[in-house]
PDB file of C-alpha atoms and ligand atoms in Angstrom:
ATOM      1  CA  MET A   1       0.925  14.134   8.095  1.00  0.00           C
ATOM      2  CA  ASN A   2      -0.431  11.774   5.452  1.00  0.00           C
ATOM      3  CA  ALA A   3       2.007  10.431   2.885  1.00  0.00           C
ATOM      4  CA  ILE A   4      -0.636  10.949   0.202  1.00  0.00           C
ATOM      5  CA  THR A   5      -3.872  12.929   0.273  1.00  0.00           C
ATOM      6  CA  VAL A   6      -6.199  13.054  -2.734  1.00  0.00           C
ATOM      7  CA  ARG A   7      -9.377  15.152  -2.758  1.00  0.00           C
ATOM      8  CA  GLY A   8     -11.950  15.344  -5.499  1.00  0.00           C
ATOM      9  CA  VAL A   9      -9.554  14.503  -8.316  1.00  0.00           C
ATOM     10  CA  THR A  10     -11.068  14.358 -11.773  1.00  0.00           C
ATOM     11  CA  LYS A  11      -9.412  13.561 -15.075  1.00  0.00           C
ATOM     12  CA  ASN A  12     -10.934  13.595 -18.536  1.00  0.00           C
ATOM     13  CA  PHE A  13      -9.447  12.603 -21.851  1.00  0.00           C
ATOM     14  CA  GLY A  14     -11.642  14.543 -24.267  1.00  0.00           C
ATOM     15  CA  GLU A  15     -15.158  13.158 -23.868  1.00  0.00           C
ATOM     16  CA  LEU A  16     -13.962  10.308 -21.666  1.00  0.00           C
ATOM     17  CA  SER A  17     -14.308  10.960 -17.958  1.00  0.00           C
ATOM     18  CA  VAL A  18     -11.819   8.592 -16.293  1.00  0.00           C
ATOM     19  CA  LEU A  19     -11.492   9.860 -12.711  1.00  0.00           C
ATOM     20  CA  LYS A  20     -14.728  11.252 -11.280  1.00  0.00           C
ATOM     21  CA  GLY A  21     -13.829  12.698  -7.903  1.00  0.00           C
ATOM     22  CA  VAL A  22     -11.250  10.429  -6.281  1.00  0.00           C
ATOM     23  CA  ASN A  23     -10.605  10.810  -2.541  1.00  0.00           C
ATOM     24  CA  LEU A  24      -8.020   8.831  -0.632  1.00  0.00           C
ATOM     25  CA  ASP A  25      -5.593   9.034   2.249  1.00  0.00           C
ATOM     26  CA  VAL A  26      -2.414   7.012   2.613  1.00  0.00           C
ATOM     27  CA  GLN A  27      -0.605   7.103   5.944  1.00  0.00           C
ATOM     28  CA  GLN A  28       3.162   7.037   6.237  1.00  0.00           C
ATOM     29  CA  GLY A  29       4.300   3.442   6.598  1.00  0.00           C
ATOM     30  CA  GLU A  30       1.116   2.096   5.031  1.00  0.00           C
ATOM     31  CA  ILE A  31       0.946  -0.245   2.050  1.00  0.00           C
ATOM     32  CA  PHE A  32      -1.994   0.955  -0.030  1.00  0.00           C
ATOM     33  CA  THR A  33      -3.381  -1.106  -2.890  1.00  0.00           C
ATOM     34  CA  LEU A  34      -5.536   0.254  -5.676  1.00  0.00           C
ATOM     35  CA  LEU A  35      -7.688  -2.360  -7.408  1.00  0.00           C
ATOM     36  CA  GLY A  36      -9.789  -1.914 -10.528  1.00  0.00           C
ATOM     37  CA  ALA A  37     -10.630  -3.440 -13.891  1.00  0.00           C
ATOM     38  CA  ASN A  38      -8.501  -2.735 -16.960  1.00  0.00           C
ATOM     39  CA  GLY A  39      -9.070   0.874 -17.932  1.00  0.00           C
ATOM     40  CA  ALA A  40     -10.487   1.848 -14.518  1.00  0.00           C
ATOM     41  CA  GLY A  41      -7.973   4.695 -14.216  1.00  0.00           C
ATOM     42  CA  LYS A  42      -5.315   3.283 -11.864  1.00  0.00           C
ATOM     43  CA  SER A  43      -2.357   4.311 -14.025  1.00  0.00           C
ATOM     44  CA  THR A  44      -4.009   7.669 -14.716  1.00  0.00           C
ATOM     45  CA  LEU A  45      -4.127   8.359 -10.970  1.00  0.00           C
ATOM     46  CA  ILE A  46      -0.542   7.182 -10.473  1.00  0.00           C
ATOM     47  CA  ASN A  47       0.571   9.523 -13.265  1.00  0.00           C
ATOM     48  CA  ILE A  48      -1.083  12.427 -11.460  1.00  0.00           C
ATOM     49  CA  LEU A  49       0.481  11.509  -8.103  1.00  0.00           C
ATOM     50  CA  THR A  50       3.949  11.211  -9.637  1.00  0.00           C
ATOM     51  CA  THR A  51       3.879  14.580 -11.489  1.00  0.00           C
ATOM     52  CA  LEU A  52       3.557  13.000 -14.948  1.00  0.00           C
ATOM     53  CA  SER A  53       0.043  14.293 -15.563  1.00  0.00           C
ATOM     54  CA  LEU A  54      -2.236  17.050 -14.249  1.00  0.00           C
ATOM     55  CA  PRO A  55      -5.774  16.530 -12.944  1.00  0.00           C
ATOM     56  CA  ASN A  56      -8.626  18.572 -14.409  1.00  0.00           C
ATOM     57  CA  SER A  57      -9.744  19.430 -10.885  1.00  0.00           C
ATOM     58  CA  GLY A  58      -9.153  18.458  -7.279  1.00  0.00           C
ATOM     59  CA  THR A  59      -6.095  18.553  -5.048  1.00  0.00           C
ATOM     60  CA  VAL A  60      -3.199  16.234  -4.331  1.00  0.00           C
ATOM     61  CA  SER A  61      -0.624  16.321  -1.549  1.00  0.00           C
ATOM     62  CA  ILE A  62       2.496  14.150  -1.488  1.00  0.00           C
ATOM     63  CA  MET A  63       4.209  14.462   1.909  1.00  0.00           C
ATOM     64  CA  GLY A  64       2.726  17.949   2.079  1.00  0.00           C
ATOM     65  CA  PHE A  65       3.808  19.005  -1.409  1.00  0.00           C
ATOM     66  CA  ASP A  66       1.502  19.766  -4.321  1.00  0.00           C
ATOM     67  CA  PRO A  67       2.794  17.958  -7.436  1.00  0.00           C
ATOM     68  CA  ARG A  68       1.411  20.800  -9.554  1.00  0.00           C
ATOM     69  CA  LYS A  69       3.457  23.489  -7.776  1.00  0.00           C
ATOM     70  CA  ASP A  70       6.362  21.575  -6.226  1.00  0.00           C
ATOM     71  CA  GLY A  71       7.073  18.923  -8.847  1.00  0.00           C
ATOM     72  CA  ASN A  72      10.794  18.823  -8.068  1.00  0.00           C
ATOM     73  CA  ALA A  73      10.207  18.379  -4.336  1.00  0.00           C
ATOM     74  CA  VAL A  74       7.781  15.526  -5.037  1.00  0.00           C
ATOM     75  CA  ARG A  75      10.146  13.817  -7.491  1.00  0.00           C
ATOM     76  CA  LYS A  76      12.929  13.856  -4.881  1.00  0.00           C
ATOM     77  CA  LEU A  77      10.719  11.973  -2.414  1.00  0.00           C
ATOM     78  CA  ILE A  78       9.216   9.291  -4.623  1.00  0.00           C
ATOM     79  CA  SER A  79      10.050   6.559  -7.063  1.00  0.00           C
ATOM     80  CA  LEU A  80       7.833   5.127  -9.768  1.00  0.00           C
ATOM     81  CA  ASN A  81       7.846   1.629 -11.120  1.00  0.00           C
ATOM     82  CA  ALA A  82       5.742   2.207 -14.203  1.00  0.00           C
ATOM     83  CA  GLN A  83       3.778  -0.392 -16.142  1.00  0.00           C
ATOM     84  CA  THR A  84       6.437  -0.417 -18.860  1.00  0.00           C
ATOM     85  CA  ALA A  85       9.931  -1.149 -17.588  1.00  0.00           C
ATOM     86  CA  THR A  86      12.613   1.433 -18.224  1.00  0.00           C
ATOM     87  CA  LEU A  87      15.571  -0.926 -18.269  1.00  0.00           C
ATOM     88  CA  ASP A  88      18.382  -0.657 -20.807  1.00  0.00           C
ATOM     89  CA  GLY A  89      18.778  -4.063 -22.449  1.00  0.00           C
ATOM     90  CA  GLU A  90      22.345  -3.393 -23.593  1.00  0.00           C
ATOM     91  CA  PHE A  91      23.500  -2.910 -19.987  1.00  0.00           C
ATOM     92  CA  SER A  92      23.797  -5.587 -17.323  1.00  0.00           C
ATOM     93  CA  GLY A  93      21.441  -5.581 -14.351  1.00  0.00           C
ATOM     94  CA  ALA A  94      24.245  -4.243 -12.171  1.00  0.00           C
ATOM     95  CA  GLU A  95      24.936  -1.419 -14.620  1.00  0.00           C
ATOM     96  CA  ASN A  96      21.258  -0.468 -14.713  1.00  0.00           C
ATOM     97  CA  LEU A  97      21.198  -0.364 -10.920  1.00  0.00           C
ATOM     98  CA  ARG A  98      24.401   1.711 -10.774  1.00  0.00           C
ATOM     99  CA  LEU A  99      22.972   4.204 -13.237  1.00  0.00           C
ATOM    100  CA  ILE A 100      19.939   4.851 -11.043  1.00  0.00           C
ATOM    101  CA  ALA A 101      22.056   4.885  -7.877  1.00  0.00           C
ATOM    102  CA  GLN A 102      24.237   7.605  -9.394  1.00  0.00           C
ATOM    103  CA  LEU A 103      21.276   9.634 -10.639  1.00  0.00           C
ATOM    104  CA  ARG A 104      19.795   9.449  -7.155  1.00  0.00           C
ATOM    105  CA  GLY A 105      23.093  10.392  -5.498  1.00  0.00           C
ATOM    106  CA  VAL A 106      23.349   7.189  -3.455  1.00  0.00           C
ATOM    107  CA  ARG A 107      26.609   7.177  -1.490  1.00  0.00           C
ATOM    108  CA  ASN A 108      27.104   3.545  -0.518  1.00  0.00           C
ATOM    109  CA  GLU A 109      26.115   2.345  -3.980  1.00  0.00           C
ATOM    110  CA  ARG A 110      27.807  -1.075  -3.939  1.00  0.00           C
ATOM    111  CA  ALA A 111      26.419  -2.071  -0.555  1.00  0.00           C
ATOM    112  CA  GLU A 112      22.899  -0.936  -1.385  1.00  0.00           C
ATOM    113  CA  ILE A 113      22.894  -2.752  -4.729  1.00  0.00           C
ATOM    114  CA  ALA A 114      24.158  -5.936  -3.057  1.00  0.00           C
ATOM    115  CA  VAL A 115      21.379  -5.826  -0.458  1.00  0.00           C
ATOM    116  CA  LEU A 116      18.651  -5.237  -3.042  1.00  0.00           C
ATOM    117  CA  ALA A 117      20.044  -7.938  -5.346  1.00  0.00           C
ATOM    118  CA  THR A 118      19.902 -10.469  -2.515  1.00  0.00           C
ATOM    119  CA  ARG A 119      16.433  -9.386  -1.451  1.00  0.00           C
ATOM    120  CA  LEU A 120      14.988  -9.704  -4.953  1.00  0.00           C
ATOM    121  CA  ASN A 121      17.017 -12.794  -5.831  1.00  0.00           C
ATOM    122  CA  LEU A 122      18.897 -11.112  -8.686  1.00  0.00           C
ATOM    123  CA  THR A 123      22.449 -12.022  -7.749  1.00  0.00           C
ATOM    124  CA  ASP A 124      22.841 -14.997 -10.111  1.00  0.00           C
ATOM    125  CA  PHE A 125      22.191 -12.986 -13.269  1.00  0.00           C
ATOM    126  CA  LEU A 126      23.110  -9.441 -12.254  1.00  0.00           C
ATOM    127  CA  HIS A 127      26.184  -9.464 -14.519  1.00  0.00           C
ATOM    128  CA  ARG A 128      24.193 -10.498 -17.622  1.00  0.00           C
ATOM    129  CA  LYS A 129      22.859  -8.052 -20.209  1.00  0.00           C
ATOM    130  CA  VAL A 130      19.216  -7.293 -19.447  1.00  0.00           C
ATOM    131  CA  LYS A 131      18.156  -8.194 -23.002  1.00  0.00           C
ATOM    132  CA  THR A 132      18.823 -11.838 -22.057  1.00  0.00           C
ATOM    133  CA  TYR A 133      16.455 -11.718 -19.045  1.00  0.00           C
ATOM    134  CA  SER A 134      13.042 -13.363 -18.800  1.00  0.00           C
ATOM    135  CA  GLY A 135       9.961 -11.213 -18.128  1.00  0.00           C
ATOM    136  CA  GLY A 136       9.998 -12.030 -14.418  1.00  0.00           C
ATOM    137  CA  MET A 137      13.727 -11.285 -14.101  1.00  0.00           C
ATOM    138  CA  ARG A 138      13.171  -7.876 -15.730  1.00  0.00           C
ATOM    139  CA  ARG A 139      10.291  -7.126 -13.418  1.00  0.00           C
ATOM    140  CA  ARG A 140      12.337  -7.925 -10.326  1.00  0.00           C
ATOM    141  CA  LEU A 141      15.257  -5.832 -11.537  1.00  0.00           C
ATOM    142  CA  ASP A 142      12.829  -3.007 -12.286  1.00  0.00           C
ATOM    143  CA  ILE A 143      11.476  -3.213  -8.735  1.00  0.00           C
ATOM    144  CA  ALA A 144      15.016  -3.136  -7.321  1.00  0.00           C
ATOM    145  CA  MET A 145      15.587   0.016  -9.425  1.00  0.00           C
ATOM    146  CA  SER A 146      12.616   1.685  -7.794  1.00  0.00           C
ATOM    147  CA  LEU A 147      13.854   0.884  -4.262  1.00  0.00           C
ATOM    148  CA  ILE A 148      17.334   2.371  -4.718  1.00  0.00           C
ATOM    149  CA  GLY A 149      18.080   5.461  -2.662  1.00  0.00           C
ATOM    150  CA  ASN A 150      15.395   4.670  -0.090  1.00  0.00           C
ATOM    151  CA  PRO A 151      12.561   6.808  -1.541  1.00  0.00           C
ATOM    152  CA  GLN A 152       9.890   7.955   0.929  1.00  0.00           C
ATOM    153  CA  ILE A 153       7.060   6.722  -1.289  1.00  0.00           C
ATOM    154  CA  VAL A 154       7.321   3.932  -3.852  1.00  0.00           C
ATOM    155  CA  PHE A 155       4.646   3.733  -6.553  1.00  0.00           C
ATOM    156  CA  LEU A 156       4.375   0.296  -8.138  1.00  0.00           C
ATOM    157  CA  ASP A 157       2.041   0.018 -11.125  1.00  0.00           C
ATOM    158  CA  GLU A 158       1.086  -3.655 -11.581  1.00  0.00           C
ATOM    159  CA  PRO A 159       4.387  -4.816 -10.083  1.00  0.00           C
ATOM    160  CA  THR A 160       3.623  -8.538 -10.186  1.00  0.00           C
ATOM    161  CA  THR A 161       3.078  -8.799 -13.965  1.00  0.00           C
ATOM    162  CA  GLY A 162       5.188 -11.719 -15.186  1.00  0.00           C
ATOM    163  CA  TRP A 163       6.297 -12.545 -11.687  1.00  0.00           C
ATOM    164  CA  ILE A 164       5.628 -16.123 -10.585  1.00  0.00           C
ATOM    165  CA  PRO A 165       4.990 -16.134  -6.831  1.00  0.00           C
ATOM    166  CA  ARG A 166       7.500 -18.075  -4.773  1.00  0.00           C
ATOM    167  CA  THR A 167       8.347 -17.972  -1.121  1.00  0.00           C
ATOM    168  CA  GLY A 168      11.578 -16.509   0.111  1.00  0.00           C
ATOM    169  CA  TRP A 169      11.578 -13.192  -1.750  1.00  0.00           C
ATOM    170  CA  SER A 170      10.581 -10.045  -0.027  1.00  0.00           C
ATOM    171  CA  PHE A 171      10.350  -6.336  -0.735  1.00  0.00           C
ATOM    172  CA  GLY A 172      10.319  -5.536   2.966  1.00  0.00           C
ATOM    173  CA  ARG A 173      12.719  -3.019   4.417  1.00  0.00           C
TER     174      ARG A 173
HETATM  175  N1  ADP B   1      -3.247   9.736 -22.615  1.00  0.00           N
HETATM  176  C1  ADP B   1      -4.473   9.238 -22.776  1.00  0.00           C
HETATM  177  N2  ADP B   1      -5.286   9.702 -23.749  1.00  0.00           N
HETATM  178  C2  ADP B   1      -6.546   9.222 -23.896  1.00  0.00           C
HETATM  179  N3  ADP B   1      -7.077   8.266 -23.122  1.00  0.00           N
HETATM  180  C3  ADP B   1      -6.310   7.767 -22.145  1.00  0.00           C
HETATM  181  C4  ADP B   1      -4.973   8.211 -21.923  1.00  0.00           C
HETATM  182  N4  ADP B   1      -4.475   7.535 -20.867  1.00  0.00           N
HETATM  183  C5  ADP B   1      -5.427   6.692 -20.465  1.00  0.00           C
HETATM  184  N5  ADP B   1      -6.541   6.838 -21.222  1.00  0.00           N
HETATM  185  C6  ADP B   1      -7.800   6.104 -21.046  1.00  0.00           C
HETATM  186  O1  ADP B   1      -8.195   6.262 -19.700  1.00  0.00           O
HETATM  187  C7  ADP B   1      -8.767   5.039 -19.199  1.00  0.00           C
HETATM  188  C8  ADP B   1      -8.002   4.620 -17.973  1.00  0.00           C
HETATM  189  O2  ADP B   1      -6.699   4.155 -18.348  1.00  0.00           O
HETATM  190  P1  ADP B   1      -5.639   3.662 -17.278  1.00  0.00           P
HETATM  191  O3  ADP B   1      -5.524   4.695 -16.216  1.00  0.00           O
HETATM  192  O4  ADP B   1      -4.408   3.302 -18.033  1.00  0.00           O
HETATM  193  O5  ADP B   1      -6.355   2.369 -16.673  1.00  0.00           O
HETATM  194  P2  ADP B   1      -5.793   1.232 -15.706  1.00  0.00           P
HETATM  195  O6  ADP B   1      -4.378   1.569 -15.350  1.00  0.00           O
HETATM  196  O7  ADP B   1      -6.714   1.224 -14.520  1.00  0.00           O
HETATM  197  O8  ADP B   1      -5.913  -0.051 -16.481  1.00  0.00           O
HETATM  198  C9  ADP B   1      -8.742   4.067 -20.358  1.00  0.00           C
HETATM  199  O9  ADP B   1      -9.995   4.111 -20.980  1.00  0.00           O
HETATM  200  C10 ADP B   1      -7.668   4.608 -21.274  1.00  0.00           C
HETATM  201  O10 ADP B   1      -7.903   4.271 -22.604  1.00  0.00           O
HETATM  202 MG1   MG B   2      -2.596   0.633 -15.677  1.00  0.00          MG
END
């Protein structure tokens, strides 16, 4: 079974036709990258795949579920790292991570947070309030948030914004 199947998806905003019959297949275990100019419709498609928006026509399957009919089933399987971070600046990085871990029902919360913090190089500032973070620090924390609870499919919308490439960090599982 494909992780994601998209067939003939269209999306209009009034007169503006943004998606004009999108087809794609993403296998389980595959890293799939969507490239396009600003305004091409990447975020619009991600919104449809993550149950945040409905297409005007076409079909979508996420691990066999239709986001239109089985929104809850889809939301249990996925995580979304949206273009705007959803971090709470008044909480520390660790507190933000714990919040998501609890919402996702993660059992070994401490261990999982420690592993992700090491992997994304967050450990040194995890105790600080997020409002004191740089853009890149926020982005990395936001990515750690989207990996908590081992979701089957992770959607990352422009995940490298503000992130200066450096060797030694990895998202890999
Ligand atoms: N809610 C909306 N209402 C009206 N137009 C929208 C809405 N969301 C996106 N658009 C328009 O759809 C086009 C695609 O946007 P978007 O999917 O955000 O592009 P991308 O993520 O590829 O940069 C843009 O022209 C944008 O202005
Ligand atoms: Mg976008």
